[in-house]
Amino acid sequence: MKLITVSGPPSSGKTSVILKLIDSLRESGMEKIGVVKFDCLTSFDQIRYKEAGIPVEIGFSGKVCPDHFFISNIEDAVRWGVKSGFEMLITESAGLCNRCSPHISEIPAVCVIDNLSGVNTPRKIGPMLKFADYVVITKGDIVSQAEREVFKFNVRQVNTGARILFVNGITGQGSFMLAKHLSRAVDITTLSDMHLRFTTPASVCSYCTGETRIGEEFQNGMMKKMTFTPSVFYKDTEEIEEPAEKGGVEA
Amino acid sequence: MTDFYDLAEKKSVGEIRKLYPISGDFFDNMNLSALAEDVPMADALEKSDPEWLQELGTDTDGVLEQFCEFMEALTSPQEETALIREITIVGGHDKNGMPEKAELTVKPGEVISIVGPTGSGKSRLLGDIECMAQGDTPTGRRIRINGEFPDEETRFELEGRLVAQLSQNMNFVMDLSVRDFLQMHAKSRFCEDPESVAEQCYACANDLAGEAFDISTKVTQLSGGQSRALMIADTAYMSSSPVILIDEIENAGIDRRQAISILTRQDKIVFISTHDPMLALSASKRIVIRNGGIAKVMETTEEERASLSVIEELDDTIMRIRSMLRAGEQIIPGHFAVPAAASSDEA
Ligand SMILES: Nc1nc2c(ncn2[C@@H]2O[C@H](COP(=O)(O)OP(=O)(O)OP(=O)(O)O)[C@@H](O)[C@H]2O)c(=O)[nH]1
Ligand SMILES: Nc1ncnc2c1ncn2[C@@H]1O[C@H](COP(=O)(O)OP(=O)(O)O)[C@@H](O)[C@H]1O
Ligand SMILES: [Mg+2]
Ligand SMILES: [Mg+2]
Ligand SMILES: [Zn+2]
Ligand SMILES: [Zn+2]
């Protein structure tokens, strides 16, 4: 079975691209394809996959980072895929935490981003884009050629080695080339001995574990503080009301 | 090829920025703007905050390696397309599987129009050209580049670089002025002198647009016609793609004749899917699509070329009436005075 990981910011067109990709794969004779969707709280994607006759499983990470959640479940997903006799298993994960990425070293990694998200967005996305083998750019149908070219240039800045493809998630234009690339993926039966391409940082502060109260004394574990420099409107320090004493305000 | 490791060992960040302005983007991307500017880059990295590098998931060596990859990828115009001498469309079949007998070769500077009813397959033909179909699209068509069917590798190589596209529903979405926008595009195209290229492009766009606009206007604030004009000028002067596919831009409010001639002067191969008689006849050949297939390829005849001038007059009349309406004037029958030839010989 071939495994493909697809990630990308919310609403960038992942599901649309995967559906068109599967159309193209089916046309070339690949029949048994399954999808696993990893999301945070809710998702409507399963409906679209089912409508297209694609077996789909869905997992919600809840309060865990979706990529951490992905990593702890991907082995089981592969087992599910192998048992189902899939020729290809595609995972879709909404990259909500720009610091992590679900890409695994030997597995083709696709990152989907859209042309509407602003010129500098590729430069801000992080490992999910940086460590992808294929960067798929969607929604090119509604922006100018020039913007597509500039956008691609900015993707190239962040990921110098990736194949960059334009796919229209609505008409499927371009999905055909993506299918050609991805059908060259190696077959696997397990992920043991494979590694992530990038360390996913542990986030274990008190808020990770359910704290809701705001204030210094509630902050434990890995905390990072910003430094603020006086703005031009800063008043003399004496005039500024000192913050209420710690714990002085009753919750 | 420049040895960028050597560069980083010897030159300071300040010097590197001067030599290669694009390197500024690398330092921004990595949020390394605080690097010391006065010692060689490699030394500056040694002295930088290791914690920050760690948060980026890398270390000094990693940054150097990424720097070299970045510079290698972005200081050479690797996106330049090999010279395209000709493109050939080899017929497939229509929606009923009936074979197309067509084989059509097109060369730089040529304009081919594509006509046919809505839903007949005009856009599909443009799509076949774009992906360099090799019998693997619904039409079974095949595309030859410079006389040869491209192999898979060549196809992957050319993917996304062969054609530039222009269509009715494209908009600008970037929050930039026309000047900044054009310069940004020029920079991404490795133009030697982005400022003058941008100026040239702007002048051309302003020529094409019905209503003039200022170079400091935000691209998102341009009117439909102004946007289209800017897109065409930009494609002509800055896009590296040798082929241009235009899908139905009839009501754009721009000088269409001039637009086409600007594109062909830049030695582009232009395909236009259109319902506009003037655009259709300004091409040297037109492909007639019926039921998904190429029904025939027609050469524009002398007679047709002669009628073009009549059609142009009709078109001018419409344009004139349009601008009068815009200006709040009253329209009277006298405005419709058109040459007798046009109204009398109805086919
Ligand atoms: N115009 C245009 N719209 C697109 C394109 N691709 C996707 N869309 C639209 O963008 C919206 C989001 O697409 P989805 O495929 O649901 O995005 P997603 O990344 O799967 O979203 P989540 O899974 O919810 O994060 C939908 O309305 C799509 O129809 C495209 O190429 N062009
Ligand atoms: N030769 C063909 N065989 C099968 N389907 C075709 C063929 N030509 C076109 N089509 C399909 O017909 C539909 C309409 O074609 P389209 O190119 O959008 O028409 P137009 O641009 O002329 O309005 C599309 O879904 C297209 O894929
Ligand atoms: Mg989705
Ligand atoms: Mg069409
Ligand atoms: Zn995370
Ligand atoms: Zn936390």
XYZ file of C-alpha atoms and ligand atoms in Angstrom:
661
model
C 0.000 0.000 0.000
C 1.153 3.511 -0.801
C 0.786 6.114 1.927
C 0.497 9.831 1.172
C 0.277 12.546 3.818
C -1.582 15.693 2.850
C -1.563 18.692 5.117
C -2.321 22.378 4.820
C -3.959 25.326 6.523
C -7.733 25.167 7.125
C -9.853 25.595 3.991
C -6.859 25.643 1.685
C -8.471 23.011 -0.523
C -7.080 19.721 0.819
C -10.310 17.763 0.490
C -11.081 19.231 -2.925
C -7.603 18.335 -4.181
C -7.708 14.822 -2.699
C -11.102 14.169 -4.320
C -9.815 15.302 -7.728
C -6.616 13.360 -7.195
C -8.618 10.213 -6.520
C -10.657 10.841 -9.700
C -7.418 10.956 -11.662
C -6.016 7.872 -9.917
C -9.213 5.964 -10.641
C -8.994 6.947 -14.304
C -5.523 5.459 -14.404
C -6.850 2.207 -12.966
C -6.268 2.508 -9.231
C -9.448 1.448 -7.505
C -8.972 0.875 -3.794
C -8.146 4.162 -2.133
C -8.981 5.155 1.435
C -8.723 8.380 3.404
C -8.119 9.201 7.054
C -8.946 12.728 8.148
C -7.344 14.220 11.241
C -8.985 17.329 12.594
C -9.408 19.276 15.804
C -13.006 19.620 16.801
C -15.262 18.902 13.910
C -15.224 18.213 10.189
C -17.646 17.786 7.350
C -15.154 16.203 5.006
C -16.278 12.630 5.684
C -19.577 13.428 3.951
C -17.777 14.514 0.790
C -15.524 11.453 0.803
C -18.447 9.096 1.374
C -20.401 10.738 -1.446
C -17.507 9.928 -3.727
C -17.577 6.311 -2.556
C -14.292 6.572 -0.672
C -13.855 4.649 2.614
C -13.009 7.247 5.264
C -12.088 7.299 8.940
C -12.033 10.468 10.959
C -10.243 11.362 14.184
C -10.575 14.430 16.380
C -7.599 15.592 18.374
C -9.626 17.726 20.767
C -7.198 19.497 23.025
C -4.060 17.831 21.687
C -2.076 19.391 18.834
C -3.487 17.737 15.682
C -0.023 16.768 14.500
C 0.853 15.114 17.797
C -2.466 13.337 17.524
C -1.620 12.316 13.969
C 1.688 10.783 15.006
C 0.140 8.732 17.776
C -2.477 7.322 15.415
C -0.790 6.934 12.053
C 0.446 3.370 12.674
C -3.089 2.239 13.390
C -4.285 4.066 10.300
C -1.740 2.183 8.205
C -2.876 -1.116 9.736
C -6.479 -0.203 8.900
C -5.454 0.578 5.335
C -3.457 -2.620 4.861
C -6.301 -4.721 6.267
C -8.740 -2.966 3.936
C -6.557 -3.950 1.009
C -6.091 -0.356 -0.142
C -3.664 0.365 -2.929
C -3.297 3.852 -1.525
C -4.083 5.488 1.792
C -4.234 9.266 1.925
C -4.230 11.169 5.185
C -5.651 14.660 5.392
C -4.682 16.839 8.315
C -5.535 20.451 8.908
C -2.301 22.071 9.995
C -3.457 24.304 12.769
C -0.231 24.495 14.682
C 2.322 26.038 12.332
C 5.139 24.708 14.461
C 4.488 20.996 13.750
C 4.117 18.917 10.636
C 2.946 15.368 9.998
C 5.528 14.558 7.336
C 7.321 11.231 7.641
C 10.737 10.740 6.076
C 10.075 8.001 3.512
C 6.459 8.889 2.794
C 5.483 11.381 0.042
C 4.409 14.562 1.778
C 2.005 16.998 0.153
C 1.293 20.479 1.469
C -1.753 22.285 0.072
C -1.886 26.063 0.248
C -4.047 28.532 -1.604
C -3.256 31.584 -3.651
C -5.651 33.731 -1.674
C -3.855 33.430 1.609
C -1.547 36.408 1.059
C 1.852 36.701 -0.602
C 3.867 36.227 2.527
C 1.917 33.306 3.903
C 4.292 30.692 2.452
C 7.062 32.352 4.422
C 5.111 31.959 7.636
C 3.776 28.422 7.404
C 6.776 26.555 8.765
C 7.741 22.861 8.700
C 4.498 21.671 7.117
C 5.499 23.559 3.962
C 9.234 23.494 4.391
C 9.516 19.717 4.568
C 6.955 18.799 1.926
C 7.938 16.972 -1.275
C 5.015 18.414 -3.211
C 3.499 21.794 -2.700
C 0.070 22.079 -4.268
C -1.206 25.597 -4.849
C -4.980 25.922 -5.225
C -7.430 28.667 -6.201
C -5.218 29.851 -9.043
C -8.370 30.270 -11.119
C -9.315 33.440 -9.296
C -6.010 35.277 -9.114
C -3.807 36.753 -11.807
C -0.978 34.880 -13.492
C 1.454 37.331 -11.907
C 0.239 36.523 -8.425
C 0.543 32.816 -9.113
C 4.144 33.354 -10.171
C 5.008 35.522 -7.159
C 3.300 33.073 -4.835
C 5.263 30.212 -6.317
C 8.466 32.195 -5.899
C 7.687 32.687 -2.222
C 7.032 28.964 -1.826
C 10.368 28.276 -3.496
C 12.056 30.512 -0.940
C 10.850 28.350 1.902
C 11.191 24.984 0.220
C 13.928 24.990 -2.381
C 13.554 21.356 -3.385
C 9.814 20.672 -3.603
C 7.823 20.047 -6.746
C 5.361 22.895 -6.942
C 2.087 22.167 -8.734
C -0.995 24.209 -9.405
C -4.238 22.315 -8.964
C -7.736 23.697 -9.316
C -9.769 22.079 -6.541
C -13.032 22.730 -8.363
C -12.333 21.702 -11.950
C -9.515 19.317 -11.096
C -7.185 20.966 -13.591
C -3.664 19.887 -12.658
C -4.718 16.981 -10.423
C -3.749 14.709 -13.205
C -0.063 15.640 -12.907
C -0.235 15.237 -9.148
C -1.655 11.745 -9.634
C 1.214 10.887 -11.950
C 3.739 11.965 -9.342
C 2.064 10.237 -6.430
C 1.460 6.934 -8.144
C 5.248 6.556 -8.111
C 5.221 6.333 -4.294
C 6.843 3.268 -2.720
C 4.717 0.521 -1.229
C 4.860 0.041 2.518
C 3.274 -2.349 5.006
C 4.358 -0.656 8.224
C 5.863 2.579 9.479
C 8.183 1.004 12.022
C 11.737 2.324 11.743
C 10.546 5.475 9.993
C 10.955 8.935 11.427
C 9.304 12.299 11.362
C 11.034 14.902 9.247
C 10.865 17.475 11.967
C 10.707 17.426 15.749
C 7.278 18.250 17.082
C 7.869 20.351 20.150
C 6.376 19.322 23.451
C 3.966 21.899 24.655
C 3.439 21.279 28.301
C 2.436 24.422 30.061
C -0.353 24.608 32.607
C -2.751 25.768 29.882
C -2.096 22.597 27.891
C -3.547 20.660 30.774
C -6.726 22.574 31.224
C -5.831 25.724 33.205
C -8.115 28.646 32.323
C -7.232 31.260 34.969
C -5.012 34.112 33.754
C -2.112 35.310 35.864
C 1.507 34.632 36.693
C 0.865 32.218 39.530
C -1.132 29.899 37.295
C 1.629 29.632 34.728
C 3.777 26.525 35.127
C 5.966 24.356 32.953
C 7.316 25.576 29.620
C 6.522 29.256 29.512
C 7.932 31.871 27.207
C 7.650 35.567 27.902
C 7.730 38.405 25.420
C 9.589 41.618 26.077
C 7.805 44.902 25.456
C 9.643 48.145 24.780
C 8.129 51.488 25.826
C 5.935 52.935 23.082
C 5.967 56.628 22.176
C 2.799 57.084 24.187
C 4.325 55.631 27.330
C 3.604 57.708 30.389
C 6.077 58.143 33.209
C 6.194 54.907 35.077
C 4.934 56.543 38.265
C 1.699 57.575 36.576
C 0.886 54.056 35.469
C -1.333 52.236 37.805
C 0.511 49.213 39.107
C -1.235 45.958 38.243
C -3.489 44.715 40.980
C -1.562 42.742 43.536
C -1.149 39.094 42.765
C -4.284 37.219 43.611
C -5.862 40.475 44.689
C -8.862 40.072 42.461
C -11.265 37.381 43.479
C -12.247 35.102 40.610
C 28.157 28.530 -9.736
C 29.023 30.659 -6.740
C 30.294 28.844 -3.672
C 27.909 30.196 -1.086
C 29.635 28.414 1.820
C 32.751 30.339 0.949
C 30.707 33.513 0.732
C 29.268 32.953 4.213
C 32.760 32.275 5.598
C 34.241 35.449 4.141
C 31.557 38.086 3.827
C 29.480 39.787 6.452
C 25.716 39.739 6.432
C 25.807 43.396 5.401
C 28.032 42.646 2.410
C 25.978 39.630 1.404
C 22.811 41.708 1.518
C 24.445 44.224 -0.834
C 25.760 41.608 -3.246
C 22.540 39.584 -3.265
C 19.510 41.619 -2.189
C 17.426 38.441 -2.286
C 19.389 37.145 0.720
C 17.407 39.628 2.818
C 14.394 37.379 2.339
C 16.318 34.454 3.770
C 17.243 36.366 6.912
C 13.637 37.526 7.235
C 12.248 34.035 6.693
C 14.481 32.639 9.417
C 13.846 35.671 11.597
C 17.595 36.263 11.735
C 17.465 40.033 11.369
C 19.418 40.464 14.598
C 22.577 38.856 13.147
C 25.725 40.950 13.537
C 26.307 42.746 10.226
C 29.996 43.519 10.579
C 31.642 40.088 10.925
C 31.531 37.216 8.416
C 28.110 35.562 8.375
C 29.419 32.209 9.654
C 30.960 33.936 12.678
C 27.847 35.990 13.269
C 25.845 32.778 13.372
C 28.220 31.270 15.932
C 27.554 34.250 18.147
C 23.790 34.261 17.643
C 21.212 33.025 20.107
C 21.436 29.205 19.985
C 18.039 28.956 21.602
C 16.374 30.672 18.666
C 18.075 28.349 16.173
C 16.954 25.441 18.301
C 13.392 26.671 18.122
C 13.708 26.717 14.356
C 14.739 23.086 14.676
C 18.266 23.696 13.443
C 21.768 24.813 14.431
C 24.567 26.908 12.920
C 25.546 24.291 10.344
C 21.918 23.754 9.472
C 21.374 27.440 8.848
C 24.472 27.603 6.647
C 23.289 24.629 4.644
C 19.838 26.141 4.226
C 21.389 29.448 3.278
C 23.365 27.811 0.466
C 20.343 25.890 -0.805
C 18.291 29.058 -0.729
C 20.887 31.088 -2.585
C 21.472 28.410 -5.186
C 17.768 28.056 -5.847
C 17.040 31.754 -5.932
C 19.955 33.418 -7.637
C 19.689 31.561 -10.916
C 16.680 31.889 -13.169
C 16.176 28.124 -13.208
C 12.540 28.611 -14.044
C 13.448 29.792 -17.529
C 11.791 27.655 -20.140
C 13.719 26.065 -22.950
C 13.119 27.629 -26.318
C 9.789 26.601 -27.784
C 9.941 26.609 -31.574
C 6.539 25.058 -32.156
C 3.636 23.272 -30.556
C 1.573 20.651 -32.353
C -1.906 19.500 -31.414
C -2.495 15.941 -32.573
C -6.190 15.089 -32.760
C -7.928 12.640 -30.414
C -11.677 12.114 -30.440
C -14.900 13.976 -29.679
C -17.417 13.250 -26.909
C -18.830 10.299 -28.872
C -15.423 8.822 -29.554
C -15.391 9.892 -33.218
C -11.773 10.602 -34.230
C -10.615 14.146 -34.947
C -8.614 14.338 -38.108
C -6.798 17.433 -37.027
C -3.111 18.068 -36.671
C -2.148 21.661 -36.113
C 1.294 23.180 -35.612
C 1.635 26.646 -34.095
C 4.717 28.854 -33.890
C 5.715 31.829 -31.685
C 3.997 35.064 -32.698
C 0.933 33.197 -33.977
C -2.581 33.677 -32.655
C -5.096 30.845 -32.844
C -8.699 31.369 -31.878
C -10.980 28.629 -30.621
C -14.687 28.962 -31.362
C -17.769 26.845 -30.689
C -20.956 26.733 -28.621
C -20.835 26.854 -24.825
C -20.003 23.427 -23.436
C -18.536 22.238 -26.725
C -15.042 21.785 -25.298
C -13.105 24.999 -25.874
C -11.740 25.161 -22.348
C -10.940 21.459 -22.525
C -8.686 22.081 -25.514
C -6.879 24.813 -23.567
C -6.537 22.327 -20.704
C -5.026 19.721 -23.035
C -2.402 22.209 -24.146
C -1.667 23.233 -20.578
C -0.970 19.712 -19.332
C 0.694 18.649 -22.589
C -1.851 15.827 -22.938
C -0.439 12.522 -24.112
C -3.600 10.599 -24.844
C -4.346 10.632 -21.130
C -7.152 13.222 -20.982
C -10.826 12.674 -21.919
C -10.151 13.835 -25.477
C -7.274 11.475 -26.251
C -5.344 14.383 -27.765
C -1.564 14.498 -27.820
C 0.703 17.528 -27.803
C 4.104 17.681 -29.477
C 6.686 20.208 -28.323
C 9.297 21.143 -30.950
C 8.214 18.164 -33.014
C 8.486 15.580 -30.268
C 6.122 14.012 -27.789
C 7.602 15.036 -24.421
C 8.474 12.123 -22.138
C 7.190 12.054 -18.553
C 10.295 13.771 -17.207
C 10.081 16.654 -19.676
C 6.412 16.995 -18.883
C 7.133 17.233 -15.172
C 9.938 19.654 -15.903
C 7.764 21.970 -17.974
C 4.734 21.613 -15.721
C 3.362 25.011 -14.802
C 5.945 26.890 -16.839
C 4.798 26.338 -20.390
C 1.633 28.375 -20.232
C 0.407 31.589 -18.704
C -3.345 31.924 -18.336
C -5.765 34.765 -18.514
C -9.472 34.502 -17.902
C -12.546 36.528 -17.096
C -12.785 35.576 -13.429
C -9.239 36.362 -12.404
C -8.658 39.124 -9.884
C -5.817 40.718 -8.015
C -5.822 39.818 -4.357
C -2.517 41.213 -3.138
C -2.561 44.286 -0.982
C 0.069 46.166 -2.988
C 0.303 49.232 -5.190
C 0.704 48.695 -8.936
C 4.351 49.745 -8.637
C 5.191 47.419 -5.739
C 3.246 44.625 -7.332
C 5.102 44.859 -10.640
C 8.462 45.196 -8.929
C 7.735 42.186 -6.790
C 6.889 40.174 -9.877
C 10.017 41.435 -11.626
C 12.112 40.434 -8.637
C 10.682 36.923 -8.683
C 11.565 36.769 -12.366
C 15.189 37.741 -11.584
C 14.924 40.858 -13.734
C 18.120 42.905 -13.778
C 16.375 46.196 -13.303
C 12.961 45.602 -11.678
C 12.166 49.300 -11.475
C 12.394 50.066 -15.170
C 10.652 46.821 -16.150
C 7.828 47.785 -13.806
C 7.627 51.255 -15.373
C 7.503 49.803 -18.863
C 4.782 47.375 -17.884
C 2.756 50.098 -16.217
C 2.967 52.345 -19.276
C 1.765 49.528 -21.493
C -1.119 48.647 -19.163
C -2.199 52.262 -19.030
C -2.213 52.355 -22.831
C -4.485 49.339 -22.983
C -6.901 50.421 -20.275
C -9.868 52.556 -21.247
C -9.390 54.670 -18.152
C -5.931 55.702 -16.998
C -4.763 54.799 -13.519
C -1.941 55.902 -11.270
C 1.046 53.662 -10.536
C 0.454 54.085 -6.814
C -3.107 52.696 -7.002
C -3.641 49.472 -5.068
C -4.022 46.596 -7.526
C -7.155 45.494 -5.690
C -8.749 48.867 -6.422
C -8.364 48.733 -10.202
C -11.516 48.453 -12.301
C -12.201 45.265 -14.262
C -10.769 46.768 -17.446
C -7.724 48.207 -15.705
C -7.026 44.861 -14.007
C -7.285 43.030 -17.308
C -4.988 45.567 -18.961
C -2.412 45.182 -16.213
C -2.631 41.395 -16.410
C -2.039 41.457 -20.155
C 0.875 43.890 -19.960
C 2.399 41.887 -17.133
C 2.011 38.618 -19.038
C 3.569 40.127 -22.142
C 6.572 41.715 -20.447
C 7.218 39.616 -17.408
C 5.864 36.105 -17.692
C 8.462 33.601 -18.865
C 5.830 31.264 -20.263
C 6.045 30.968 -24.042
C 2.379 30.057 -24.453
C -0.605 32.148 -23.413
C -4.070 30.705 -23.006
C -6.890 33.213 -22.952
C -10.300 31.941 -21.921
C -13.171 34.286 -22.767
C -12.165 37.831 -21.859
C -14.595 39.572 -24.224
C -16.229 42.226 -22.074
C -13.044 43.390 -20.528
C -13.282 47.056 -21.504
C -9.798 47.158 -22.972
C -8.343 47.628 -26.392
C -8.435 43.956 -27.399
C -6.721 44.381 -30.757
C -3.811 46.134 -29.160
C -3.694 43.556 -26.366
C -3.274 40.717 -28.837
C -0.649 42.558 -30.813
C 1.387 43.279 -27.665
C 1.396 39.592 -26.814
C 2.403 38.443 -30.281
C 5.124 41.065 -30.519
C 6.713 39.388 -27.486
C 6.826 36.197 -29.582
C 4.230 34.379 -27.528
C 2.042 31.624 -28.888
C -1.499 32.761 -28.144
C -4.643 30.619 -27.983
C -7.920 32.466 -27.416
C -11.194 30.738 -26.673
C -13.750 33.337 -27.662
C -17.245 34.294 -28.795
C -16.025 37.721 -29.876
C -15.997 38.042 -33.704
C -13.214 40.585 -33.647
C -10.931 38.438 -31.535
C -11.826 35.318 -33.496
C -10.990 36.946 -36.812
C -7.832 38.673 -35.656
C -6.247 35.229 -35.365
C -4.493 33.728 -38.358
C -6.372 30.448 -37.886
C -9.380 29.351 -35.928
C -10.246 25.993 -34.479
C -13.925 25.137 -34.604
C -15.006 22.862 -31.759
C -18.152 20.781 -31.964
C -19.262 18.129 -29.477
C -15.840 18.035 -27.808
C -13.934 17.528 -31.037
C -12.035 19.731 -33.455
C -14.570 19.952 -36.312
C -12.249 21.965 -38.526
C -9.355 24.358 -38.614
C -10.013 27.431 -40.743
C -7.531 29.926 -42.107
C -8.698 33.497 -41.837
C -9.346 34.458 -45.467
C -8.614 37.738 -47.219
C -12.330 38.373 -47.331
C -12.660 37.793 -43.629
C -9.759 40.080 -42.977
C -11.527 42.705 -45.063
C -14.733 42.282 -43.059
C -12.669 42.692 -39.949
C -12.498 46.398 -40.607
C -16.278 46.588 -40.805
C -16.592 44.603 -37.589
C -14.085 46.908 -35.998
C -16.227 49.872 -36.958
C -19.272 48.178 -35.442
C -17.253 47.509 -32.362
C -16.091 51.101 -32.230
C -19.696 52.217 -32.483
C -20.636 50.059 -29.497
C -17.632 51.351 -27.587
C -18.582 54.920 -28.422
C -22.146 54.399 -27.262
C -20.844 52.763 -24.113
C -18.675 55.721 -23.218
C -21.493 58.134 -24.012
C -23.775 56.238 -21.658
C -21.051 56.325 -19.048
C -20.684 60.061 -19.506
C -24.420 60.547 -18.931
C -25.209 61.541 -22.495
C -28.388 60.866 -24.453
C -28.221 58.250 -27.207
C -29.801 59.109 -30.585
C -30.238 56.977 -33.743
C -27.512 58.976 -35.506
C -24.974 57.265 -33.292
C -25.711 53.949 -34.969
C -24.742 55.056 -38.444
C -22.748 52.078 -39.703
C -21.429 51.297 -43.172
C -24.188 49.957 -45.423
C -22.142 46.853 -46.307
C -22.341 45.540 -42.761
C -26.109 45.712 -42.371
C -27.093 44.608 -45.898
C -25.249 41.334 -46.469
C -26.618 39.146 -43.697
C -25.607 35.517 -44.162
N -12.049 28.909 -6.746
C -11.488 27.823 -6.172
N -12.000 27.358 -5.023
C -11.445 26.259 -4.471
C -10.337 25.612 -5.078
N -9.991 24.560 -4.295
C -10.856 24.545 -3.256
N -11.750 25.567 -3.355
C -12.843 25.901 -2.421
O -12.271 26.221 -1.159
C -13.118 25.796 -0.098
C -12.362 24.922 0.897
O -11.985 23.707 0.256
P -11.770 22.330 1.044
O -11.314 21.330 0.042
O -12.944 22.002 1.876
O -10.556 22.738 1.996
P -9.829 21.860 3.132
O -8.418 22.281 3.131
O -10.104 20.413 2.934
O -10.565 22.404 4.421
P -10.550 21.774 5.911
O -10.428 20.304 5.773
O -11.852 22.204 6.490
O -9.367 22.407 6.597
C -14.283 25.068 -0.764
O -15.354 25.960 -0.846
C -13.747 24.723 -2.153
O -14.775 24.642 -3.098
C -9.807 26.157 -6.306
O -8.818 25.677 -6.911
N -10.437 27.257 -6.797
N -13.521 15.128 -26.513
C -14.120 15.097 -25.322
N -14.419 13.930 -24.717
C -15.029 13.924 -23.516
N -15.375 15.017 -22.813
C -15.104 16.206 -23.341
C -14.461 16.332 -24.609
N -14.303 17.660 -24.892
C -14.823 18.322 -23.844
N -15.312 17.470 -22.899
C -15.963 17.850 -21.638
O -17.110 18.647 -21.912
C -17.339 19.602 -20.868
C -17.513 21.021 -21.432
O -16.320 21.436 -22.042
P -15.696 22.907 -21.882
O -14.310 22.819 -22.406
O -15.872 23.419 -20.507
O -16.619 23.741 -22.861
P -16.543 25.288 -23.309
O -15.299 25.874 -22.756
O -16.546 25.232 -24.802
O -17.785 25.920 -22.791
C -16.123 19.475 -19.948
O -16.502 18.700 -18.825
C -15.099 18.755 -20.800
O -14.173 18.000 -20.009
Mg -10.873 19.108 4.267
Mg -15.127 27.440 -21.348
Zn 1.857 21.293 17.137
Zn 0.394 24.872 26.589
